[in-house]
Amino acid sequence: MMKVAPSLLSCNFLNLQQEIKRLEEAGVDYIHFDVMDGNFVPNISFAFPILNQIRQVTDLTIDTHLMVQDPERYIQTFAEAGSDIITIHVEATNHIHRAVQMIHATGKKAGVTLNPGTPIDSVVPLLKDVDLVLVMTVNPGFGGQQFIENGIEKIKFLKDYKEKHHLNYEIEVDGGVNKDTAKTCIEAGAEVLVAGSYFFKHKDLSIPTSVLRGE
Ligand SMILES: O=C(CO)[C@@H](O)[C@H](O)COP(=O)(O)O
Ligand SMILES: [Co+2]
């Protein structure tokens, strides 16, 4: 069954608690929490104090996407703030394998992600050690961008590799996901769809939840 992970970047920040409640009522699977540091990506979003407050009001899985240079510096803090999954970029550290080990040492699930310009080979040595692989289908830093097609081949590769080697990671896609691009991602083998602008433009959030699940 497809999982849906709305990105809070596109929600109404003035009513955050209400937005979390709407997500719960819509039956989403994960809350996707985008952290941007103004260094790894050219934008700044939000971080632990907000994550910690969200943790106080929901039991939904918090899927933290760290768009942060040298994420090792913040893994412990994001774990303590209440993340369930911590996903880091292969481009953001010289020691991605150690960083994955650090995430697991906190007791949280570890994800790795790669930009549209990064070859899939860069994550292959990590695949047996991670819980999730996030394929970026936009250049990270902003919501509302257009889907970049080269992610589809990466999703297919990850699906085949997972089956061939009997691995357990989830295949997640992030960026420009809407009704149409979701279909292509699902056909290619995606298992978790992140969606921000498409998702929150709906008044009734159960609609994009069902559409993205392919129901
Ligand atoms: O990580 C990111 C952007 O860097 C995403 O999670 C976006 O927030 C998704 O937004 P849409 O492309 O769905 O509007
Ligand atoms: Co994201």
Coordinates of C-alpha atoms and ligand atoms in Angstrom, one line a residue:
M1 CA 0.0 0.0 0.0
M2 CA 1.3 3.4 -1.0
K3 CA 2.3 5.8 1.8
V4 CA 1.6 9.5 1.7
A5 CA 3.9 12.0 3.4
P6 CA 2.7 15.6 3.2
S7 CA 5.4 18.2 3.4
L8 CA 4.7 20.8 6.1
L9 CA 6.6 23.4 4.0
S10 CA 3.3 24.1 2.2
C11 CA 0.9 24.1 5.3
N12 CA -0.5 27.2 7.1
F13 CA 2.2 27.9 9.7
L14 CA -0.2 30.2 11.6
N15 CA -2.4 27.2 12.4
L16 CA 0.2 24.5 12.8
Q17 CA -1.7 22.4 15.4
Q18 CA -4.9 22.6 13.3
E19 CA -2.9 21.5 10.2
I20 CA -1.5 18.5 12.1
K21 CA -5.1 17.6 13.1
R22 CA -6.3 17.8 9.5
L23 CA -3.4 15.5 8.5
E24 CA -4.4 13.0 11.1
E25 CA -8.1 13.1 10.0
A26 CA -7.1 12.7 6.4
G27 CA -5.3 9.5 7.4
V28 CA -1.8 10.3 6.1
D29 CA 1.1 8.1 6.9
Y30 CA 4.1 10.4 7.6
I31 CA 4.6 14.1 8.3
H32 CA 7.5 15.2 6.1
F33 CA 9.5 17.8 7.9
D34 CA 11.9 19.7 5.6
V35 CA 14.9 21.3 7.3
M36 CA 16.9 23.8 5.3
D37 CA 20.1 25.5 6.5
G38 CA 20.8 28.3 4.0
N39 CA 24.1 26.6 3.2
F40 CA 23.5 23.1 1.7
V41 CA 20.4 24.7 0.0
P42 CA 19.8 28.4 -0.7
N43 CA 16.8 28.6 1.7
I44 CA 16.1 28.4 5.4
S45 CA 13.0 26.7 6.8
F46 CA 12.5 25.5 10.4
A47 CA 14.2 23.2 12.9
F48 CA 14.0 21.5 16.3
P49 CA 11.9 23.8 18.4
I50 CA 9.0 23.4 16.0
L51 CA 9.6 19.7 15.5
N52 CA 9.6 19.2 19.3
Q53 CA 6.2 21.0 19.6
I54 CA 4.7 19.0 16.8
R55 CA 5.9 15.8 18.6
Q56 CA 3.9 16.9 21.6
V57 CA 0.6 16.9 19.7
T58 CA 0.8 13.9 17.3
D59 CA 1.8 10.2 17.1
L60 CA 2.2 10.3 13.3
T61 CA 5.5 9.2 12.1
I62 CA 7.8 12.3 11.6
D63 CA 9.9 11.9 8.5
T64 CA 12.7 14.5 8.8
H65 CA 14.5 15.5 5.6
L66 CA 17.7 17.2 6.6
M67 CA 18.9 19.6 3.8
V68 CA 21.8 20.5 6.0
Q69 CA 25.6 20.6 5.4
D70 CA 27.4 18.1 7.7
P71 CA 24.2 16.7 9.2
E72 CA 26.3 14.7 11.8
R73 CA 26.2 17.9 13.8
Y74 CA 22.5 17.7 14.3
I75 CA 21.5 14.1 14.3
Q76 CA 21.3 13.7 18.1
T77 CA 19.3 16.9 18.4
F78 CA 16.7 15.9 15.8
A79 CA 16.4 12.5 17.3
E80 CA 15.7 14.0 20.7
A81 CA 13.3 16.5 19.3
G82 CA 11.1 13.6 18.1
S83 CA 12.0 12.5 14.6
D84 CA 11.1 8.9 13.7
I85 CA 13.1 8.8 10.5
I86 CA 16.1 11.0 9.8
T87 CA 17.1 11.3 6.1
I88 CA 20.4 12.9 5.1
H89 CA 21.9 13.9 1.7
V90 CA 24.9 11.9 0.3
E91 CA 26.2 15.3 -1.0
A92 CA 26.2 16.9 2.4
T93 CA 28.9 14.9 4.2
N94 CA 32.3 13.2 3.5
H95 CA 31.2 10.4 5.9
I96 CA 27.8 9.3 4.8
H97 CA 28.2 5.8 6.2
R98 CA 29.3 7.0 9.6
A99 CA 26.4 9.4 9.6
V100 CA 23.9 6.6 8.9
Q101 CA 25.5 4.6 11.8
M102 CA 25.0 7.7 14.0
I103 CA 21.3 7.9 13.2
H104 CA 20.9 4.2 14.0
A105 CA 22.8 4.7 17.3
T106 CA 20.0 7.1 18.4
G107 CA 17.4 4.3 17.8
K108 CA 15.8 6.1 14.8
K109 CA 15.3 4.9 11.3
A110 CA 18.0 6.2 8.8
G111 CA 17.3 7.5 5.3
V112 CA 19.6 8.7 2.5
T113 CA 18.8 10.9 -0.3
L114 CA 20.3 12.2 -3.5
N115 CA 19.8 15.3 -5.7
P116 CA 18.7 15.1 -9.3
G117 CA 22.3 15.7 -10.5
T118 CA 23.8 12.9 -8.3
P119 CA 24.1 9.4 -9.8
I120 CA 22.3 6.5 -8.1
D121 CA 25.7 4.7 -7.7
S122 CA 26.4 7.1 -4.8
V123 CA 23.9 5.4 -2.6
V124 CA 24.5 1.8 -3.6
P125 CA 27.1 1.0 -0.9
L126 CA 24.6 2.1 1.7
L127 CA 21.5 0.2 0.5
K128 CA 21.9 -2.7 2.9
D129 CA 22.3 -0.4 5.9
V130 CA 19.4 2.1 5.4
D131 CA 15.7 2.0 6.1
L132 CA 14.7 4.5 3.4
V133 CA 16.0 5.9 0.2
L134 CA 14.6 9.3 -0.9
V135 CA 14.8 10.1 -4.6
M136 CA 14.8 13.9 -5.1
T137 CA 12.8 14.9 -8.2
V138 CA 13.5 18.6 -7.7
N139 CA 16.7 20.4 -6.7
P140 CA 16.1 20.8 -3.0
G141 CA 15.4 24.1 -1.3
F142 CA 11.9 25.1 -2.4
G143 CA 8.4 23.8 -2.6
G144 CA 6.3 24.2 -5.7
Q145 CA 8.9 23.3 -8.4
Q146 CA 8.5 21.1 -11.4
F147 CA 9.1 17.4 -11.3
I148 CA 12.5 16.3 -12.8
E149 CA 12.0 13.1 -14.8
N150 CA 15.5 11.5 -14.2
G151 CA 14.3 10.3 -10.8
I152 CA 12.1 7.7 -12.5
E153 CA 15.1 5.6 -13.6
K154 CA 16.5 5.9 -10.1
I155 CA 13.3 4.6 -8.6
K156 CA 13.3 1.6 -11.0
F157 CA 16.9 0.8 -10.1
L158 CA 16.1 0.9 -6.4
K159 CA 13.1 -1.4 -6.8
D160 CA 15.0 -4.0 -8.9
Y161 CA 18.0 -3.8 -6.5
K162 CA 15.8 -4.2 -3.5
E163 CA 14.1 -7.3 -4.9
K164 CA 17.3 -8.9 -6.2
H165 CA 19.1 -8.5 -2.8
H166 CA 16.1 -9.0 -0.5
L167 CA 16.5 -5.7 1.2
N168 CA 14.0 -3.7 3.2
Y169 CA 14.4 0.0 2.5
E170 CA 11.4 2.1 1.6
I171 CA 11.6 4.0 -1.7
E172 CA 10.4 7.6 -1.2
V173 CA 10.1 10.4 -3.8
D174 CA 10.1 14.1 -3.1
G175 CA 9.5 17.1 -5.3
G176 CA 6.9 18.1 -7.8
V177 CA 4.6 15.2 -6.9
N178 CA 1.0 15.7 -8.1
K179 CA -1.8 13.5 -9.4
D180 CA 0.0 12.8 -12.7
T181 CA 3.6 12.5 -11.6
A182 CA 2.5 10.3 -8.7
K183 CA 1.2 7.7 -11.2
T184 CA 4.6 7.5 -13.0
C185 CA 6.4 7.2 -9.6
I186 CA 4.1 4.4 -8.4
E187 CA 4.5 2.5 -11.7
A188 CA 8.3 2.8 -11.3
G189 CA 8.2 1.4 -7.8
A190 CA 7.9 4.3 -5.4
E191 CA 6.4 3.3 -2.0
V192 CA 6.2 6.7 -0.2
L193 CA 5.2 9.9 -1.9
V194 CA 6.1 13.3 -0.4
A195 CA 3.8 16.2 -1.6
G196 CA 3.7 19.8 -0.5
S197 CA 2.1 22.3 -2.8
Y198 CA -0.2 19.8 -4.6
F199 CA -1.3 18.3 -1.3
F200 CA -2.1 21.5 0.7
K201 CA -3.9 23.2 -2.2
H202 CA -6.9 21.0 -1.3
K203 CA -9.5 22.1 1.2
D204 CA -10.3 18.5 2.0
L205 CA -7.0 16.7 2.6
S206 CA -8.5 13.3 2.3
I207 CA -8.8 13.9 -1.5
P208 CA -5.0 14.2 -2.2
T209 CA -4.4 11.4 0.3
S210 CA -6.6 9.0 -1.7
V211 CA -5.4 10.3 -5.1
L212 CA -1.7 9.8 -4.2
R213 CA -2.4 6.3 -2.9
G214 CA -3.8 5.6 -6.3
E215 CA -7.3 4.8 -4.9
Ligands
LIG1 O1 12.4 18.8 0.2 C1 11.6 19.5 -0.4 C2 12.1 20.6 -1.2 O2 13.4 20.8 -1.1 C3 10.2 19.0 -0.5 O3 9.8 18.2 0.5 C4 9.2 20.0 -0.9 O4 8.6 20.7 0.2 C5 8.1 19.4 -1.7 O5 7.2 20.4 -2.2 P1 6.4 20.2 -3.5 O6 7.4 20.0 -4.7 O7 5.6 18.9 -3.4 O8 5.6 21.4 -3.6
CO2 CO 11.6 17.1 1.5

